[in-house]
Short mmCIF file of C-alpha atoms and ligand atoms in Angstrom, two decimals:
data_model
loop_
_atom_site.label_atom_id
_atom_site.label_comp_id
_atom_site.label_asym_id
_atom_site.label_seq_id
_atom_site.Cartn_x
_atom_site.Cartn_y
_atom_site.Cartn_z
CA MET A 207 -0.24 -2.76 -21.70
CA LEU A 208 -3.58 -3.84 -23.07
CA GLY A 209 -5.39 -2.08 -20.26
CA VAL A 210 -3.58 1.20 -20.93
CA ARG A 211 -4.37 0.96 -24.63
CA ARG A 212 -8.04 0.36 -23.82
CA ALA A 213 -8.07 3.42 -21.59
CA MET A 214 -6.35 5.45 -24.31
CA ALA A 215 -8.99 4.41 -26.83
CA SER A 216 -11.87 5.27 -24.54
CA LEU A 217 -10.39 8.67 -23.65
CA GLY A 218 -9.39 9.50 -27.23
CA ALA A 219 -5.66 9.65 -26.48
CA ASP A 220 -2.92 8.81 -28.99
CA ALA A 221 -0.32 8.14 -26.31
CA TRP A 222 0.07 7.85 -22.56
CA LEU A 223 3.03 9.08 -20.55
CA ILE A 224 3.69 7.20 -17.31
CA THR A 225 5.94 8.75 -14.68
CA HIS A 226 5.01 6.92 -11.46
CA LEU A 227 7.64 4.22 -10.89
CA PRO A 228 5.32 1.52 -9.45
CA ASN A 229 3.13 1.94 -12.53
CA ILE A 230 6.18 1.54 -14.76
CA ALA A 231 7.25 -1.58 -12.85
CA TYR A 232 3.73 -2.99 -13.16
CA LEU A 233 3.56 -2.41 -16.92
CA CYS A 234 7.03 -3.43 -18.07
CA GLY A 235 8.88 -4.98 -15.13
CA PHE A 236 11.47 -2.23 -14.71
CA SER A 237 12.37 -1.85 -11.03
CA GLY A 238 14.86 1.00 -11.33
CA SER A 239 14.40 4.27 -9.52
CA ALA A 240 14.43 6.62 -12.54
CA GLY A 241 12.57 6.31 -15.81
CA VAL A 242 9.58 7.29 -17.89
CA LEU A 243 7.36 4.98 -19.93
CA LEU A 244 5.67 6.18 -23.10
CA VAL A 245 2.85 4.06 -24.53
CA GLU A 246 2.02 4.96 -28.14
CA SER A 247 -0.32 3.13 -30.46
CA ALA A 248 2.47 1.34 -32.31
CA ARG A 249 5.26 1.15 -29.73
CA VAL A 250 6.12 1.32 -26.06
CA THR A 251 9.36 2.96 -24.92
CA LEU A 252 11.07 3.04 -21.56
CA PHE A 253 13.39 6.02 -21.20
CA THR A 254 16.03 5.71 -18.53
CA ASP A 255 19.67 6.59 -17.97
CA GLY A 256 23.02 4.82 -18.13
CA ARG A 257 22.88 3.60 -14.54
CA TYR A 258 20.05 1.23 -15.52
CA LYS A 259 21.36 0.04 -18.90
CA ILE A 260 22.21 -3.52 -17.85
CA GLN A 261 19.31 -3.82 -15.43
CA ALA A 262 16.72 -2.59 -17.93
CA ALA A 263 17.97 -5.00 -20.58
CA GLN A 264 17.33 -7.85 -18.14
CA GLU A 265 14.08 -6.73 -16.58
CA VAL A 266 12.00 -5.00 -19.21
CA THR A 267 9.42 -6.85 -21.27
CA GLY A 268 6.96 -5.40 -23.73
CA ALA A 269 8.86 -2.14 -24.24
CA ARG A 270 12.00 -1.06 -26.03
CA VAL A 271 14.57 0.64 -23.84
CA ARG A 272 16.20 3.96 -24.68
CA ILE A 273 19.13 5.07 -22.58
CA VAL A 274 19.06 8.87 -22.59
CA ARG A 275 20.61 11.86 -20.85
CA PRO A 276 20.23 14.14 -19.13
CA SER A 277 16.45 13.79 -18.69
CA ALA A 278 14.18 10.82 -19.42
CA LEU A 279 11.17 13.13 -19.29
CA ALA A 280 12.63 15.48 -21.89
CA ALA A 281 13.57 12.59 -24.16
CA ALA A 282 10.09 11.08 -23.91
CA SER A 283 8.39 14.35 -24.74
CA GLU A 284 10.81 15.03 -27.59
CA GLN A 285 9.73 11.71 -29.06
CA LEU A 286 6.20 13.13 -29.13
CA ARG A 287 7.23 16.29 -30.94
CA GLY A 288 6.14 16.29 -34.54
CA ARG A 289 3.97 17.81 -37.14
CA ALA A 290 0.84 15.90 -36.37
CA LYS A 291 -1.46 16.92 -33.56
CA ARG A 292 -1.51 14.40 -30.75
CA ILE A 293 -3.43 13.93 -27.53
CA VAL A 294 -1.22 12.55 -24.78
CA GLY A 295 -2.52 11.42 -21.41
CA PHE A 296 -0.62 11.76 -18.16
CA ASP A 297 -1.34 11.61 -14.45
CA PRO A 298 -1.24 15.13 -12.98
CA SER A 299 -0.84 13.76 -9.46
CA GLN A 300 2.48 12.17 -10.47
CA LEU A 301 4.17 15.20 -11.97
CA THR A 302 5.57 18.41 -10.50
CA VAL A 303 4.78 21.80 -11.96
CA ALA A 304 8.39 22.07 -13.12
CA GLN A 305 8.16 18.69 -14.88
CA LYS A 306 4.96 19.73 -16.64
CA LYS A 307 6.73 22.84 -17.94
CA GLN A 308 9.50 20.61 -19.21
CA LEU A 309 6.94 18.47 -21.05
CA ASP A 310 5.36 21.50 -22.67
CA ARG A 311 8.76 22.79 -23.75
CA SER A 312 10.07 19.51 -25.16
CA ALA A 313 6.92 18.20 -26.80
CA GLY A 314 6.03 21.47 -28.50
CA PRO A 315 2.68 23.06 -29.27
CA ARG A 316 1.13 20.24 -31.29
CA VAL A 317 0.78 17.96 -28.31
CA ARG A 318 -2.38 18.43 -26.31
CA TRP A 319 -1.96 17.10 -22.79
CA LEU A 320 -4.82 15.16 -21.25
CA PRO A 321 -4.64 15.00 -17.45
CA ARG A 322 -6.23 11.87 -15.95
CA ALA A 323 -5.33 10.54 -12.54
CA GLY A 324 -5.26 6.86 -11.64
CA VAL A 325 -5.56 5.17 -15.05
CA VAL A 326 -2.83 2.60 -14.32
CA GLU A 327 -3.77 2.40 -10.64
CA GLN A 328 -7.23 1.22 -11.66
CA LEU A 329 -5.67 -1.65 -13.54
CA ARG A 330 -3.37 -2.44 -10.64
CA ALA A 331 -6.27 -2.57 -8.19
CA VAL A 332 -7.42 -5.88 -9.70
CA LYS A 333 -4.80 -8.53 -9.04
CA ASP A 334 -4.33 -11.62 -11.20
CA ALA A 335 -3.54 -15.09 -9.88
CA THR A 336 0.24 -14.58 -10.08
CA GLU A 337 0.03 -11.38 -8.07
CA ILE A 338 -2.19 -13.02 -5.47
CA THR A 339 0.35 -15.81 -5.05
CA LEU A 340 3.05 -13.23 -4.36
CA MET A 341 0.81 -11.33 -1.97
CA ARG A 342 -0.01 -14.50 -0.04
CA ALA A 343 3.70 -15.07 0.44
CA ALA A 344 4.30 -11.47 1.57
CA ALA A 345 1.43 -11.74 4.07
CA LEU A 346 2.65 -15.07 5.44
CA LEU A 347 6.12 -13.60 5.88
CA ALA A 348 4.80 -10.72 7.98
CA GLY A 349 2.85 -13.20 10.12
CA GLU A 350 5.88 -15.41 10.64
CA VAL A 351 7.99 -12.49 11.82
CA PHE A 352 5.20 -11.25 14.07
CA GLY A 353 5.10 -14.68 15.72
CA GLU A 354 8.84 -14.63 16.35
CA VAL A 355 8.95 -11.10 17.68
CA VAL A 356 6.01 -11.56 20.05
CA ALA A 357 8.18 -14.10 21.84
CA LEU A 358 10.74 -11.34 22.49
CA ILE A 359 8.30 -8.95 24.17
CA LYS A 360 8.79 -8.63 27.91
CA PRO A 361 9.02 -5.77 30.39
CA GLY A 362 12.20 -3.77 29.79
CA VAL A 363 12.62 -4.41 26.07
CA LEU A 364 12.75 -1.22 23.98
CA GLU A 365 10.24 -0.43 21.26
CA SER A 366 13.12 0.48 18.95
CA ASP A 367 14.82 -2.88 19.55
CA LEU A 368 11.62 -4.75 18.73
CA ALA A 369 11.24 -2.70 15.54
CA ALA A 370 14.84 -3.45 14.57
CA GLU A 371 14.23 -7.17 15.17
CA ILE A 372 11.16 -7.02 12.92
CA ASP A 373 13.00 -5.27 10.11
CA TYR A 374 16.02 -7.58 10.36
CA ARG A 375 13.94 -10.74 10.40
CA LEU A 376 11.82 -9.63 7.44
CA ARG A 377 14.98 -9.12 5.41
CA ARG A 378 16.57 -12.35 6.59
CA LYS A 379 13.50 -14.18 5.32
CA GLY A 380 13.70 -12.69 1.86
CA ALA A 381 11.98 -9.30 1.96
CA SER A 382 13.64 -6.66 -0.18
CA GLY A 383 12.59 -4.16 2.45
CA VAL A 384 9.85 -3.09 4.80
CA ALA A 385 6.62 -1.94 3.17
CA PHE A 386 6.53 1.09 5.52
CA GLU A 387 8.26 2.23 8.67
CA THR A 388 7.56 -0.47 11.26
CA ILE A 389 5.41 0.64 14.19
CA VAL A 390 6.00 -0.63 17.71
CA ALA A 391 4.13 1.50 20.21
CA SER A 392 3.57 0.64 23.84
CA GLY A 393 1.58 2.03 26.75
CA ARG A 394 -0.03 5.39 26.17
CA ARG A 395 2.04 5.76 22.98
CA SER A 396 -0.07 2.97 21.47
CA ALA A 397 -2.88 5.53 21.22
CA TRP A 398 -0.91 7.26 18.45
CA PRO A 399 -1.99 5.39 15.31
CA HIS A 400 1.27 6.26 13.53
CA ALA A 401 3.73 6.21 16.42
CA ARG A 402 7.39 5.87 15.52
CA PRO A 403 9.23 3.27 17.61
CA SER A 404 10.99 5.12 20.41
CA ALA A 405 13.59 4.33 23.07
CA LYS A 406 10.74 3.71 25.51
CA ALA A 407 10.84 0.37 27.30
CA VAL A 408 7.79 -1.86 27.28
CA ARG A 409 6.36 -2.11 30.78
CA LYS A 410 4.05 -4.49 32.57
CA ASN A 411 0.31 -3.83 32.18
CA GLU A 412 0.65 -2.06 28.86
CA LEU A 413 -0.78 -2.50 25.42
CA VAL A 414 1.73 -2.93 22.58
CA VAL A 415 0.74 -2.27 18.96
CA LEU A 416 2.94 -3.85 16.28
CA ASP A 417 2.29 -2.83 12.66
CA LEU A 418 4.62 -4.37 10.11
CA GLY A 419 4.82 -5.32 6.47
CA ALA A 420 7.22 -6.81 3.97
CA ILE A 421 7.97 -6.07 0.36
CA LEU A 422 8.50 -9.51 -1.11
CA ARG A 423 9.18 -9.86 -4.84
CA GLY A 424 7.61 -6.47 -5.45
CA TYR A 425 4.42 -6.90 -3.39
CA CYS A 426 3.56 -5.54 0.04
CA SER A 427 1.92 -6.94 3.13
CA ASP A 428 0.55 -4.97 6.07
CA LEU A 429 -0.28 -6.58 9.42
CA THR A 430 -1.16 -5.18 12.83
CA ARG A 431 -1.69 -6.97 16.12
CA THR A 432 -2.07 -5.58 19.60
CA ILE A 433 -0.95 -7.53 22.63
CA PHE A 434 -1.04 -6.93 26.36
CA VAL A 435 1.89 -7.31 28.73
CA GLY A 436 0.32 -8.98 31.76
CA ARG A 437 -3.35 -9.72 32.47
CA ALA A 438 -5.58 -7.21 30.73
CA PRO A 439 -8.33 -5.51 32.73
CA ALA A 440 -11.91 -6.13 31.59
CA ARG A 441 -12.22 -2.64 30.11
CA ILE A 442 -9.33 -3.26 27.70
CA ARG A 443 -10.59 -6.76 26.84
CA GLY A 444 -13.88 -5.12 25.94
CA TRP A 445 -12.16 -2.74 23.53
CA TYR A 446 -10.33 -5.64 21.96
CA VAL A 447 -13.55 -7.58 21.41
CA ALA A 448 -15.11 -4.47 19.83
CA VAL A 449 -12.25 -4.11 17.35
CA VAL A 450 -12.37 -7.80 16.39
CA GLU A 451 -16.13 -7.55 15.81
CA ALA A 452 -15.71 -4.36 13.82
CA GLN A 453 -13.17 -6.00 11.56
CA GLN A 454 -15.43 -9.00 11.00
CA ALA A 455 -18.31 -6.68 10.08
CA ALA A 456 -16.06 -4.92 7.57
CA ARG A 457 -15.06 -8.23 6.07
CA ASP A 458 -18.70 -9.22 5.69
CA ALA A 459 -19.26 -5.98 3.73
CA LEU A 460 -16.60 -6.82 1.13
CA ARG A 461 -18.02 -8.17 -2.09
CA PRO A 462 -17.74 -7.37 -5.78
CA GLY A 463 -20.12 -4.55 -6.64
CA ALA A 464 -20.32 -3.18 -3.09
CA LEU A 465 -19.21 0.34 -2.24
CA ALA A 466 -15.79 0.56 -0.59
CA GLY A 467 -17.35 2.91 1.96
CA ALA A 468 -19.72 0.16 3.14
CA ALA A 469 -16.86 -1.61 4.96
CA ASP A 470 -16.01 1.61 6.75
CA ALA A 471 -19.65 2.18 7.66
CA ALA A 472 -19.85 -1.37 9.03
CA VAL A 473 -16.87 -0.72 11.31
CA ARG A 474 -18.32 2.53 12.60
CA LYS A 475 -21.66 0.91 13.29
CA VAL A 476 -20.12 -1.84 15.43
CA LEU A 477 -17.86 0.58 17.31
CA LYS A 478 -20.82 2.85 17.91
CA GLY A 479 -22.62 -0.06 19.56
CA PHE A 480 -19.71 -0.28 21.99
CA GLY A 481 -19.65 3.49 22.52
CA LEU A 482 -16.21 3.66 20.91
CA GLU A 483 -16.88 5.25 17.54
CA ARG A 484 -15.29 8.59 18.41
CA HIS A 485 -12.05 6.77 19.28
CA PHE A 486 -11.68 5.42 15.74
CA VAL A 487 -9.72 8.20 14.07
CA HIS A 488 -8.74 6.88 10.64
CA SER A 489 -10.10 4.94 7.68
CA THR A 490 -10.96 1.26 7.78
CA GLY A 491 -8.41 0.21 5.20
CA HIS A 492 -6.69 0.65 1.89
CA GLY A 493 -5.80 -1.26 -1.22
CA LEU A 494 -2.53 -3.13 -1.08
CA GLY A 495 -0.22 -4.31 -3.85
CA MET A 496 3.01 -3.00 -5.31
CA GLU A 497 2.46 -0.02 -3.02
CA VAL A 498 1.35 -0.23 0.58
CA HIS A 499 -1.37 2.36 0.02
CA GLU A 500 -3.22 2.06 -3.27
CA GLY A 501 -6.76 1.71 -4.50
CA PRO A 502 -9.42 1.06 -3.45
CA ARG A 503 -9.49 3.13 -0.26
CA LEU A 504 -11.95 2.00 2.39
CA GLY A 505 -12.78 5.34 3.96
CA LEU A 506 -15.84 7.18 5.17
CA GLY A 507 -18.14 7.58 2.16
CA SER A 508 -15.68 6.04 -0.31
CA ALA A 509 -17.66 5.58 -3.52
CA SER A 510 -15.33 3.24 -5.38
CA ILE A 511 -16.90 -0.05 -6.34
CA LEU A 512 -15.17 -3.16 -5.08
CA GLN A 513 -14.15 -5.83 -7.57
CA ALA A 514 -13.04 -9.44 -7.37
CA GLY A 515 -9.25 -9.38 -7.31
CA ASN A 516 -8.99 -6.35 -5.04
CA VAL A 517 -6.72 -6.80 -2.04
CA VAL A 518 -7.47 -4.49 0.87
CA THR A 519 -6.47 -4.11 4.47
CA LEU A 520 -9.06 -4.01 7.23
CA GLU A 521 -7.64 -2.14 10.19
CA PRO A 522 -10.18 -0.79 12.63
CA GLY A 523 -8.82 0.54 15.89
CA VAL A 524 -9.66 2.45 19.02
CA TYR A 525 -7.29 4.96 20.55
CA ILE A 526 -7.84 6.14 24.09
CA GLU A 527 -5.68 9.06 25.12
CA GLY A 528 -3.71 8.41 28.29
CA THR A 529 -4.30 4.64 28.20
CA GLY A 530 -3.45 3.21 24.81
CA GLY A 531 -4.73 1.93 21.51
CA ILE A 532 -5.84 -1.29 19.90
CA ARG A 533 -5.66 -1.96 16.17
CA ILE A 534 -6.12 -5.23 14.33
CA GLU A 535 -5.18 -5.30 10.67
CA ASP A 536 -5.40 -8.08 8.12
CA ASP A 537 -5.01 -8.30 4.37
CA VAL A 538 -8.07 -9.56 2.53
CA HIS A 539 -8.49 -10.73 -1.06
CA ILE A 540 -11.96 -10.16 -2.48
CA LEU A 541 -13.23 -13.21 -4.35
CA PRO A 542 -16.18 -13.45 -6.77
CA GLN A 543 -17.94 -14.90 -3.72
CA GLY A 544 -16.59 -14.28 -0.25
CA THR A 545 -13.10 -13.28 0.77
CA GLU A 546 -9.73 -14.89 1.35
CA LEU A 547 -7.65 -13.86 4.35
CA LEU A 548 -4.04 -13.49 3.23
CA THR A 549 -2.60 -12.79 6.67
CA GLN A 550 -2.64 -15.90 8.87
CA VAL A 551 -2.19 -14.75 12.45
CA THR A 552 -4.45 -15.48 15.38
CA GLN A 553 -6.83 -12.73 16.48
CA GLU A 554 -7.00 -14.12 20.00
CA PHE A 555 -6.00 -11.47 22.52
CA ILE A 556 -2.38 -12.31 23.33
CA GLU A 557 -1.39 -11.63 26.94
CA ILE A 558 2.22 -12.21 27.92
ZN1 LIG B 449 -0.44 -1.39 8.90
ZN1 LIG B 450 -2.51 -0.44 6.62
#
């Protein structure tokens, strides 16, 4: 809460209204799926409804809980209504137009709304030691399940069955869910960076991309490996080597004070050297934490400044239409000096 209050002071706000659920969970521990948090100078209030009464009483710290109906948003803005003029911050990217109208109506004309995106996200981007411990565990879990599921890959097995095995095993090992829809893509489908697992069977002499992640005790992991069914031809081995080198170059570019875009530039430079740059069709990585995509983004020209405590993915890839794709993704913790790899899975090219 201290960080929000600091931001309020520097922006001249009297209060801050938080509507994005991961931000609410981060600030007060509430994991329910409906609620609004209002940070004022003298008090912090979580507004939620009767479904979360018992849960909120157990989970919430640092805020009082008000059970309201029908709308938490209306109740929060009514609490702001008064005779004094107030400046209240909110994140415009986390509110619909209809919700903003509701705020205006309930809070009345004395509240001046201050739109500022990403105030809580900026705090979340720097993880403390407790968060890093949780993220290590989430990353190890993804690696463990990857290791088990690789052993199940053989010609004839369906992508969708492999994906189901991944999801099941993540849950059996303690994940509350998958961090995103698991990707298992084989053959020419592996050239689709975001392929959904299909009923296609894995065949001999194909690439298989597996991209999986767990949510474990509120924190996400995100891991990709690409394997080959059979003996890979030299051309494909060459692509694999290029992607490994590109990822290493990105990792070398991660340090506090560096631009997030430098990691992306490093990847593109290496891939260019291999003549593969035009086959890399997405960003190098993204921040990871309570959400699978958060700050800082490691994209082309990204101007955010990296800080110690950031956790980012590095996921260069090459995608060749008609043949297949290769992506290698790891989760990296930026230290005051150097980096810590959270995911612990070999980057050797696995051929089975
Ligand atoms: Zn991924
Ligand atoms: Zn990712």
